[in-house]
Every structure is written in C-alpha cells, then in structure tokens.
Amino acid sequence: MILVGVVALAGCSKESNASGGIGGQVRHQIIGIDPGAGLTKQTKEAMDEYSLSDWKLVEGSGAAMAAALEKAYKNEKPIIVTGWTPHWMFAKYKLKYLEDPKGAYGEDEAIHTIVRNGLKDDAPSAYAMLDRFEWTPEEMAVVMNAITEGAKPEAAAAKWVDDNAAKVDTWVKDIPQEAGKKLKLAYVAWDSEIASTNVVKQVLEQRLGYKVEMMQVEAGPMWAGIANRSADAIVAAWLPTTHQDYFDKYQGQFEDLGANLTGTKLGLVVPEYMDINSIEDLKTK
Ligand code: PBE
C-alpha cells in the first residue's frame, strides 16, 4: 500500500512540474505592472502567442509587483512576474527570465531620450545636455540599488552625480548655464526611470542652473505630455518595441534624441528556485 502511494505521488509531482502544476501553484496568475506599460501590452500578446488563455495577468504597478516578488521570495513560494532589465531586483534576488522561444518580447532594445518640438530653441542648453546624456545599465544600477536600500531618489542621484563628475562633465562641457530657466521632465514610477530622471534633474540643476520639475504620470500621459508640450522631455522611452504604439501615435509631435542606455530586456521572470525554464512550461496540457 505504502509503495503504491509513493509511486502515485512521484507521478503526480512529475506531472505538476511538467505542465498544469505550475499554474495551480500560482493560481494561474502572472503578476504584472501598470496597465499603460509596454511590458503589460507585450505580456498580453505573449499570453496569446503561447496560448495561455487560462492565465490571468494581474495589473498593478511596478512597486506592487516588486512587493509581491519580495514576499514570495522570502518564503520560497512560486511566483511569476513581468520584469525588465535594468532593475535592482536582479541584484537583490536570484532570478531568471523564462525562455521565450517564440520571441514574443522582441529583441533587446534601448531607452531613448525624447523632447518636445521647439525645445531646442526654448531651452538650448538643456536640449544640448539631453542630447548628450547616455550611461550604462551598471551606472543606472548604482542609483537604483541605493534607492532600494533606502536612499531618497534625489539624494541617490545627487551622490551619483558627485561620484561620477568626470562622466557628467562630458554631458555638460562647454554648454552655457541658463540660470533659473524652468524645465519639466515627465516620467513613470518605474524604478529604472526614477533613477535616470533624477540623475538628469540633478545635472540640469547643479551644472546648468535649471529649475527642474519632475512630473510623475502614467505611460500614456507621459507621451501625450511631450506631444502637447505640457512636458519638455522624457528619458524613459523604450524603443523600438515597448513604446512603439506611443511612438507611432505621436509621430511628428516630438524629437527623438536617440538612445541614452542600451542593453535592456523584458520578459517573464521567476525565482531561480522554481523548476520551470520557458514560457512554454506554463501551458496546460
Ligand atoms: N518598463 C520599464 C517600461 C519601460 C520602462 C519596461 C516597465 C514599459 O514596459 O513600458
């Protein structure tokens, strides 16, 4: 009797690892982020492509996703989140992207700086600095990690600007100060963009004398704000795929100053302790 039980259990657990089991363990939920994020849209498309019709994408925010991940990770519980790189969560936890054999999340892309039409004439020094702004995922990580460890975003950014004066010099060299001039940076509260937008604010204020206002909005309004000129610039445009819809929608109503960071990635992310490796593993037989 005992033997039969063991065999049945073994069979059951093998089954669960291979297919339907993972769905049951996480109640067929993928923990998503904000509805306006490109990542949300791409995940819905990925769920179609991989025929995950019995799964649900739980929308919320980047912060809510990170909190859910932290809670699950602490208890070694299974969880599937929508994630992206650069993000501090990869430094704090042992995580892996699920393989995406169908390429649903597209190629690696870049984060671009986008400014409103007319900024070049209205704020030439800020325009020139924004045009030069570029850094690496590793540099961004320093700011992000400091914020995760409790530093105020503004303070973490100011410290990075102090610690990296030589790099910052290259962004502002020979650009005249425009003391007291106002500039509005729009951004979404994604951790990567909280870091980059704060750094740009610090540089414009400390080095070029600007008074910078940061406007926290959703992704749609961020792009709309550039198009209707209620915002001056964003350093948070993920292209060519993630924000393609917004890019196409407002074509002609903004200026693309090119990449400020390359080497990004998007996808479904799970803790390494989970026994799945591919989005295909989520399919229920
Ligand atoms: N993200 C981070 C954004 C862009 C920056 C990947 C969450 C998005 O999906 O729109």
CSV table of N, CA and C and ligand atoms in Angstrom, one decimal, residues 33-34 36-40 42 83-85 109 111 190-193 219 236-238 242-243 246 265-266, ligand 1:
chain,number,residue,atom,x,y,z
A,33,ILE,N,2.6,44.8,-14.1
A,33,ILE,CA,2.8,46.2,-13.6
A,33,ILE,C,1.7,47.1,-14.1
A,34,ASP,N,2.0,48.3,-14.3
A,34,ASP,CA,0.9,49.3,-14.7
A,34,ASP,C,0.3,49.0,-16.0
A,36,GLY,N,-0.6,50.9,-18.5
A,36,GLY,CA,0.0,51.6,-19.6
A,36,GLY,C,1.3,51.2,-20.1
A,37,ALA,N,2.0,50.3,-19.3
A,37,ALA,CA,3.4,49.9,-19.6
A,37,ALA,C,3.4,49.1,-20.9
A,38,GLY,N,4.4,49.3,-21.7
A,38,GLY,CA,4.6,48.5,-22.9
A,38,GLY,C,4.7,47.0,-22.5
A,39,LEU,N,5.3,46.8,-21.4
A,39,LEU,CA,5.5,45.4,-20.8
A,39,LEU,C,4.2,44.7,-20.6
A,40,THR,N,3.2,45.5,-20.2
A,40,THR,CA,1.8,44.9,-20.0
A,40,THR,C,1.2,44.5,-21.3
A,42,GLN,N,2.9,43.8,-24.1
A,42,GLN,CA,3.6,42.7,-24.7
A,42,GLN,C,3.3,41.4,-24.0
A,83,GLY,N,9.0,41.4,-15.8
A,83,GLY,CA,10.2,42.1,-15.3
A,83,GLY,C,10.9,42.7,-16.4
A,84,TRP,N,11.9,43.5,-16.1
A,84,TRP,CA,12.7,44.1,-17.1
A,84,TRP,C,14.1,44.4,-16.5
A,85,THR,N,15.1,44.5,-17.4
A,85,THR,CA,16.4,44.9,-17.1
A,85,THR,C,16.7,46.2,-17.8
A,109,GLU,N,16.4,46.1,-26.6
A,109,GLU,CA,16.2,47.4,-27.2
A,109,GLU,C,17.0,48.5,-26.4
A,111,ILE,N,16.8,52.6,-24.3
A,111,ILE,CA,16.0,53.6,-23.8
A,111,ILE,C,16.4,54.9,-24.4
A,190,TRP,N,8.6,53.8,-12.7
A,190,TRP,CA,9.3,52.5,-12.9
A,190,TRP,C,10.7,52.8,-12.2
A,191,ASP,N,11.2,51.8,-11.6
A,191,ASP,CA,12.5,52.0,-10.8
A,191,ASP,C,13.6,52.5,-11.7
A,192,SER,N,13.7,52.0,-12.9
A,192,SER,CA,14.8,52.4,-13.8
A,192,SER,C,14.6,53.9,-14.2
A,193,GLU,N,13.4,54.3,-14.4
A,193,GLU,CA,13.1,55.7,-14.8
A,193,GLU,C,13.2,56.7,-13.6
A,219,ALA,N,2.2,56.0,-18.4
A,219,ALA,CA,2.9,55.9,-19.7
A,219,ALA,C,2.2,56.7,-20.8
A,236,ALA,N,12.7,58.1,-20.8
A,236,ALA,CA,12.0,56.9,-20.4
A,236,ALA,C,11.3,56.2,-21.6
A,237,ALA,N,11.8,56.4,-22.8
A,237,ALA,CA,11.2,55.9,-24.0
A,237,ALA,C,11.8,54.6,-24.4
A,238,TRP,N,11.2,53.5,-24.3
A,238,TRP,CA,11.8,52.2,-24.6
A,238,TRP,C,11.4,51.8,-26.0
A,242,THR,N,8.8,48.3,-27.1
A,242,THR,CA,8.0,48.5,-25.9
A,242,THR,C,7.0,49.7,-26.0
A,243,HIS,N,7.5,50.8,-26.5
A,243,HIS,CA,6.7,52.0,-26.6
A,243,HIS,C,6.3,52.3,-28.1
A,246,TYR,N,3.0,54.2,-28.7
A,246,TYR,CA,3.1,55.6,-28.4
A,246,TYR,C,3.9,56.4,-29.4
A,265,LYS,N,16.1,44.5,-21.5
A,265,LYS,CA,15.5,43.2,-21.7
A,265,LYS,C,14.1,43.2,-21.0
A,266,LEU,N,13.2,42.5,-21.6
A,266,LEU,CA,11.8,42.4,-20.9
A,266,LEU,C,11.4,40.9,-20.9
B,1,PBE,N1,9.2,49.1,-18.3
B,1,PBE,C1,10.3,49.9,-17.7
B,1,PBE,C2,8.5,50.1,-19.2
B,1,PBE,C3,9.6,50.9,-19.8
B,1,PBE,C4,10.5,51.0,-18.6
B,1,PBE,C5,9.8,48.0,-19.0
B,1,PBE,C6,8.4,48.7,-17.2
B,1,PBE,C7,7.4,49.6,-20.0
B,1,PBE,O1,7.1,48.4,-20.0
B,1,PBE,O2,6.7,50.4,-20.6
